[in-house]
Coordinates of C-alpha atoms in Angstrom, one line a residue:
A1 CA 17.3 6.2 -9.7
V2 CA 17.3 2.5 -10.7
D3 CA 20.2 2.9 -13.1
S4 CA 22.3 4.9 -10.6
A5 CA 21.7 2.6 -7.6
N6 CA 24.2 0.0 -6.5
A7 CA 24.0 -3.3 -4.7
G8 CA 22.4 -2.9 -1.2
D9 CA 20.7 0.4 -2.1
V10 CA 17.0 0.9 -1.5
I11 CA 14.9 3.2 -3.7
F12 CA 12.0 4.8 -1.8
V13 CA 9.0 5.8 -3.9
K14 CA 6.5 8.4 -2.6
N15 CA 2.8 8.0 -3.1
G16 CA 1.8 8.9 -6.7
D17 CA 1.2 7.6 -10.1
Y18 CA 4.3 7.0 -12.2
N19 CA 3.8 6.5 -16.0
E20 CA 7.0 4.7 -17.0
R21 CA 8.5 1.3 -17.8
V22 CA 11.1 0.2 -15.2
V23 CA 14.0 -2.2 -16.0
V24 CA 16.3 -3.4 -13.2
K25 CA 19.6 -4.9 -14.3
K26 CA 21.9 -4.7 -11.2
E27 CA 21.9 -7.2 -8.4
G28 CA 20.9 -6.4 -4.8
I29 CA 18.6 -3.5 -5.6
S30 CA 15.4 -2.8 -3.6
I31 CA 12.4 -0.6 -4.3
I32 CA 9.9 0.2 -1.6
G33 CA 6.7 2.2 -2.1
Q34 CA 5.2 4.4 0.6
D35 CA 1.7 2.8 0.4
R36 CA 0.7 0.0 -2.0
L37 CA -2.8 1.5 -2.5
K38 CA -1.4 4.9 -3.3
T39 CA 1.9 4.2 -5.1
R40 CA 1.5 2.9 -8.6
V41 CA 3.9 2.4 -11.5
Y42 CA 1.9 1.9 -14.7
Y43 CA 2.6 1.6 -18.4
S44 CA 0.6 0.5 -21.5
I45 CA 2.4 -2.0 -23.8
A46 CA 1.4 -5.3 -25.4
S47 CA 3.0 -8.0 -27.5
K48 CA 1.9 -6.3 -30.7
D49 CA 4.2 -3.3 -29.8
V50 CA 7.5 -5.2 -29.2
N51 CA 9.5 -8.2 -30.2
G52 CA 10.0 -10.7 -27.4
M53 CA 7.9 -12.1 -24.6
S54 CA 10.1 -10.4 -21.9
E55 CA 9.6 -6.9 -23.3
R56 CA 5.8 -6.5 -23.2
N57 CA 5.7 -5.4 -19.5
C58 CA 5.5 -2.4 -17.2
M59 CA 8.4 -3.7 -15.0
K60 CA 11.2 -6.1 -16.0
I61 CA 13.7 -7.6 -13.5
E62 CA 16.6 -9.0 -15.6
S63 CA 18.4 -12.2 -14.8
S64 CA 21.4 -10.2 -13.7
A65 CA 19.4 -8.5 -10.9
T66 CA 19.9 -11.3 -8.3
G67 CA 18.5 -10.5 -4.9
F68 CA 16.0 -7.9 -6.1
T69 CA 13.2 -6.9 -3.7
L70 CA 10.0 -5.0 -4.3
E71 CA 7.6 -3.9 -1.5
N72 CA 4.5 -1.8 -1.0
I73 CA 3.7 -0.9 -4.6
T74 CA 1.2 -1.5 -7.4
V75 CA 2.5 -2.4 -10.9
E76 CA -0.1 -2.2 -13.6
N77 CA -0.1 -2.7 -17.4
T78 CA -2.9 -0.4 -18.5
Y79 CA -3.2 -1.8 -22.0
P80 CA -6.9 -1.7 -22.9
Y81 CA -7.7 -5.4 -23.3
T82 CA -10.4 -6.3 -25.9
N83 CA -10.0 -10.1 -26.2
G84 CA -8.4 -9.7 -29.5
S85 CA -5.1 -11.2 -30.8
N86 CA -1.6 -10.1 -29.7
E87 CA -2.9 -8.7 -26.4
Q88 CA -0.5 -10.3 -24.0
A89 CA 0.4 -7.3 -21.7
D90 CA 2.4 -8.1 -18.6
A91 CA 2.6 -6.0 -15.5
L92 CA 5.8 -7.7 -14.3
C93 CA 8.5 -9.9 -15.8
V94 CA 11.0 -11.4 -13.3
I95 CA 13.8 -13.6 -14.5
C96 CA 16.3 -13.2 -11.7
D97 CA 17.1 -15.6 -8.9
K98 CA 16.4 -14.8 -5.2
A99 CA 13.8 -12.2 -5.8
V100 CA 11.3 -11.1 -3.1
F101 CA 8.0 -9.4 -3.6
A102 CA 6.2 -8.3 -0.4
N103 CA 2.8 -6.6 -0.3
V104 CA 2.9 -5.9 -4.1
A105 CA -0.2 -5.6 -6.4
L106 CA 0.2 -6.8 -10.0
V107 CA -2.6 -5.7 -12.3
G108 CA -3.2 -6.8 -15.9
Y109 CA -5.4 -8.9 -18.0
Q110 CA -3.6 -11.5 -20.2
D111 CA -0.2 -12.7 -18.8
T112 CA 0.0 -10.3 -15.8
L113 CA 3.0 -12.0 -14.2
L114 CA 5.9 -13.7 -16.0
A115 CA 7.7 -15.6 -13.2
H116 CA 10.4 -17.0 -15.3
A117 CA 14.0 -18.3 -15.6
S118 CA 16.8 -17.8 -18.1
S119 CA 18.5 -20.6 -20.1
S120 CA 17.2 -23.5 -18.1
K121 CA 18.6 -22.0 -14.9
I122 CA 16.7 -22.2 -11.6
A123 CA 15.2 -18.8 -10.6
R124 CA 13.7 -18.6 -7.2
Q125 CA 11.1 -16.0 -6.5
Y126 CA 9.1 -15.4 -3.4
F127 CA 5.7 -13.6 -3.3
Y128 CA 4.5 -12.6 0.1
K129 CA 1.0 -11.1 0.8
C130 CA 0.7 -10.0 -2.8
Y131 CA -2.5 -9.3 -4.9
I132 CA -2.3 -10.6 -8.4
T133 CA -5.1 -10.2 -10.9
G134 CA -5.8 -11.0 -14.5
N135 CA -7.8 -13.3 -16.7
V136 CA -5.8 -15.3 -19.2
D137 CA -2.9 -17.5 -18.0
F138 CA -2.0 -14.5 -15.8
I139 CA 0.8 -16.3 -13.8
Y140 CA 3.0 -18.1 -16.2
G141 CA 6.6 -19.1 -17.0
D142 CA 9.2 -21.5 -15.8
G143 CA 10.4 -20.0 -12.6
R144 CA 10.6 -21.8 -9.3
S145 CA 8.1 -19.5 -7.5
Y146 CA 6.6 -19.7 -4.0
F147 CA 3.4 -17.7 -3.3
E148 CA 2.6 -17.2 0.4
D149 CA -0.7 -15.7 1.7
C150 CA -1.5 -14.1 -1.7
D151 CA -4.8 -13.2 -3.3
I152 CA -5.0 -14.6 -6.8
V153 CA -8.0 -12.9 -8.4
G154 CA -9.8 -13.5 -11.8
R155 CA -10.5 -10.1 -13.3
Y156 CA -13.8 -9.3 -14.9
T157 CA -14.0 -7.8 -18.4
Q158 CA -17.0 -7.7 -20.7
Y159 CA -15.0 -9.4 -23.4
K160 CA -14.0 -12.5 -21.5
K161 CA -15.8 -14.0 -18.5
D162 CA -13.7 -17.1 -18.0
G163 CA -10.0 -17.8 -17.8
C164 CA -7.1 -19.6 -16.1
F165 CA -5.0 -18.6 -13.1
T166 CA -1.7 -20.2 -14.1
A167 CA 0.2 -21.6 -17.0
P168 CA 3.6 -23.0 -15.9
R169 CA 6.3 -24.2 -18.2
T170 CA 8.5 -26.0 -15.7
A171 CA 11.6 -27.8 -17.0
S172 CA 11.5 -31.6 -16.4
S173 CA 14.8 -31.2 -14.5
N174 CA 13.3 -28.7 -12.0
A175 CA 11.9 -30.4 -8.9
Y176 CA 9.3 -27.6 -8.3
G177 CA 7.5 -25.0 -10.4
Y178 CA 4.8 -22.8 -8.8
V179 CA 3.8 -23.5 -5.2
F180 CA 0.9 -21.7 -3.6
N181 CA 0.6 -21.9 0.1
N182 CA -2.3 -20.4 2.2
C183 CA -3.5 -18.4 -0.9
R184 CA -7.0 -17.4 -2.0
F185 CA -8.3 -18.0 -5.5
T186 CA -11.3 -15.8 -6.1
A187 CA -12.8 -13.7 -8.9
E188 CA -14.4 -10.3 -9.4
K189 CA -18.1 -9.7 -9.6
G190 CA -19.5 -10.7 -13.0
I191 CA -17.5 -13.9 -13.3
G192 CA -19.7 -17.0 -12.9
D193 CA -19.3 -20.2 -11.0
G194 CA -16.8 -22.7 -12.4
A195 CA -15.4 -20.1 -14.9
Y196 CA -11.7 -20.4 -14.0
R197 CA -9.2 -23.2 -14.1
L198 CA -6.4 -23.4 -11.6
A199 CA -3.7 -24.3 -14.2
R200 CA -3.0 -25.5 -17.7
P201 CA 0.4 -26.8 -18.9
W202 CA 2.3 -24.4 -21.1
G203 CA 5.0 -27.1 -21.0
A204 CA 4.6 -30.8 -20.9
D205 CA 6.3 -31.1 -17.4
A206 CA 4.4 -28.1 -15.9
S207 CA 4.4 -28.0 -12.1
A208 CA 1.8 -26.2 -9.9
T209 CA 1.1 -27.2 -6.3
F210 CA -1.7 -25.7 -4.2
L211 CA -1.4 -26.1 -0.4
N212 CA -4.0 -25.1 2.1
C213 CA -5.6 -22.7 -0.4
Y214 CA -9.1 -21.3 -0.4
M215 CA -11.0 -22.0 -3.6
S216 CA -14.0 -19.9 -4.3
E217 CA -17.0 -20.9 -6.4
C218 CA -15.2 -19.5 -9.5
V219 CA -12.9 -22.5 -9.7
K220 CA -13.9 -25.1 -12.2
S221 CA -14.7 -28.5 -10.7
E222 CA -12.2 -30.3 -13.1
G223 CA -9.6 -27.8 -11.9
Y224 CA -7.4 -27.9 -15.0
G225 CA -7.2 -27.8 -18.8
D226 CA -5.0 -28.7 -21.7
M227 CA -2.7 -26.3 -23.5
S228 CA -0.3 -26.2 -26.4
G229 CA -0.8 -29.9 -27.1
N230 CA 0.1 -30.8 -23.5
S231 CA -2.4 -32.8 -21.3
Y232 CA -3.0 -31.6 -17.8
K233 CA -3.3 -35.2 -16.8
N234 CA 0.4 -35.6 -17.6
A235 CA 1.5 -32.4 -15.8
R236 CA 2.5 -32.1 -12.2
F237 CA -0.6 -30.5 -10.9
F238 CA -1.5 -31.3 -7.2
E239 CA -3.5 -30.0 -4.3
Y240 CA -3.5 -30.5 -0.6
H241 CA -6.2 -29.4 1.9
S242 CA -8.0 -27.1 -0.5
F243 CA -11.2 -25.7 1.0
G244 CA -14.1 -23.4 0.0
A245 CA -16.9 -23.8 -2.5
G246 CA -14.5 -24.5 -5.4
A247 CA -12.6 -27.2 -3.5
V248 CA -13.3 -30.6 -5.1
V249 CA -11.6 -34.0 -4.8
N250 CA -12.0 -36.0 -8.0
D251 CA -9.8 -37.9 -10.6
S252 CA -8.8 -34.6 -12.2
R253 CA -7.7 -32.9 -9.1
R254 CA -5.0 -35.2 -7.6
Q255 CA -4.2 -34.8 -3.9
L256 CA -0.9 -35.0 -2.1
S257 CA -0.3 -37.1 1.0
D258 CA 0.9 -35.4 4.2
S259 CA 4.5 -36.4 3.5
Q260 CA 4.4 -35.2 -0.1
A261 CA 2.9 -31.9 1.0
N262 CA 5.6 -31.5 3.7
D263 CA 8.2 -31.9 1.0
C264 CA 6.9 -28.7 -0.6
N265 CA 7.9 -26.5 2.3
I266 CA 9.6 -23.3 1.4
K267 CA 13.1 -24.4 2.5
N268 CA 12.9 -27.5 0.2
V269 CA 11.5 -25.6 -2.7
F270 CA 14.3 -23.0 -2.6
S271 CA 17.2 -25.4 -1.9
K272 CA 16.6 -28.8 -3.6
G273 CA 18.8 -29.2 -6.6
T274 CA 20.7 -26.0 -6.0
N275 CA 24.3 -25.3 -4.9
D276 CA 23.4 -23.0 -2.0
N277 CA 21.1 -23.0 1.0
Y278 CA 19.1 -19.9 0.2
D279 CA 16.9 -19.0 3.1
V280 CA 14.2 -16.6 2.1
I281 CA 12.7 -16.5 5.6
S282 CA 15.9 -15.1 6.9
V283 CA 15.9 -12.5 4.1
M284 CA 12.4 -11.5 5.1
N285 CA 13.3 -11.3 8.7
S286 CA 16.2 -9.0 7.9
M287 CA 13.9 -6.8 5.9
Y288 CA 11.2 -6.4 8.5
G289 CA 13.1 -6.9 11.7
G290 CA 10.6 -9.6 12.9
N291 CA 10.2 -13.3 13.0
I292 CA 8.4 -14.6 10.0
Q293 CA 7.7 -18.3 10.1
D294 CA 7.1 -20.9 7.4
T295 CA 3.3 -21.2 7.8
Q296 CA 2.7 -24.2 5.5
D297 CA 0.5 -26.0 8.0
T298 CA -1.5 -22.9 9.0
Q299 CA -5.1 -22.8 7.8
P300 CA -5.8 -19.4 6.0
P301 CA -8.9 -17.3 6.7
V302 CA -11.7 -18.0 4.2
T303 CA -13.0 -14.5 3.7
S304 CA -9.9 -12.3 4.1
T305 CA -10.0 -9.4 1.6
D306 CA -7.9 -6.7 3.3
N307 CA -4.7 -6.8 1.4
T308 CA -3.1 -3.8 3.1
Q309 CA 0.2 -4.6 4.8
N310 CA 0.9 -2.5 7.9
N311 CA 4.6 -1.7 7.9
D312 CA 4.8 0.4 11.1
N313 CA 7.3 -2.0 12.4
N314 CA 9.5 -2.0 9.4
K315 CA 13.0 -1.5 10.6
A316 CA 14.9 -2.0 7.4
T317 CA 18.0 0.2 7.0
M318 CA 17.9 2.3 3.8
Q319 CA 21.1 3.3 1.9
I320 CA 19.5 5.5 -0.7
Y321 CA 16.2 7.3 -0.9
C322 CA 14.8 8.5 -4.2
S323 CA 11.4 10.2 -4.4
P324 CA 10.6 11.0 -8.0
S325 CA 7.8 13.4 -8.6
A326 CA 4.7 12.0 -10.3
S327 CA 6.1 13.1 -13.6
S328 CA 9.5 11.5 -12.7
N329 CA 11.4 14.7 -13.0
G330 CA 13.3 14.7 -9.8
S331 CA 15.0 12.6 -7.2
G332 CA 17.0 12.9 -4.0
T333 CA 19.6 10.9 -2.1
Y334 CA 20.4 10.6 1.6
D335 CA 24.0 9.4 1.9
D336 CA 23.8 8.4 5.6
P337 CA 21.9 5.2 6.4
T338 CA 18.9 5.8 8.6
S339 CA 15.7 4.1 9.7
F340 CA 12.7 3.8 7.5
E341 CA 10.7 6.0 9.9
N342 CA 13.3 8.8 9.7
A343 CA 13.5 8.6 5.9
L344 CA 9.7 8.7 5.6
S345 CA 9.6 11.7 7.9
K346 CA 12.1 13.6 5.8
L347 CA 10.2 12.8 2.6
E348 CA 6.8 13.9 4.1
D349 CA 8.5 17.1 5.2
G350 CA 9.6 17.8 1.6
G351 CA 13.2 16.7 2.3
V352 CA 13.7 15.8 -1.4

């Protein structure tokens, strides 16, 4: 379905487990799952199996796939992590510009999400109400990525009970790297207090900004660590209005002023230093038929753990509906555009 789709097409995936690696190369493609908790694409692969950092993943979005969107689905790399060598095993690699991920779960251990860019280009990626879990540098790369209202969760394994949430490699010429707004940094049961660092610099000019984020007791009081010969003290790591048991103000955890934090609003992050005025909020509104606001100044709930997105009001118009069986043996297409509700009804009635 992915290879046969064209710009503007939407691939609908019914509930089920799909054991395959997905690679998206064309621009303007969208994939939407029926239910994030019941629709899973999974694959087992690690760095020891392939050559190249961008190939050790369950799903890869190529640099040519500008405007890609993914919604309501779980992507998991099921490689059995044992804290050995060559066990980087990504769930998702995204290299393209103007990508949107809404209500997506990304599951792995080491290097779960590669939010990246190609050849020093700016690649803007928006993660909205996503659940991202792992243990070692599990959000990493040199993309310009904005995480809104997401759960970032340290994953327990008997082999490793500490870790780091992010490892950016932002180019010095890039005004922004990773920005987390209204997100929650927590860990699974079995991980002790102070076991996780917020970030460490894969590159010397690494950039990670944390705005209005809940920090649980798993966050290390120093906040950051060194990496690859790069000192976190020289990196662009900042916080603003962090709260929770893991929120600490000290010399290691530098704070932004109100004006500096305001400069990190989503419009600035996605437009500064670019040749267009990409407005991801308008993209989201067109997808959901609602009125999504930039909520940078909104305080997030402290104990929110329900990550299920209710999409009853989703009015997106579909161009193509593909519903592979769990073994990926079949697909179907509706040529006439229709509403999400009508397409879902056809699928549930065995229309494909």
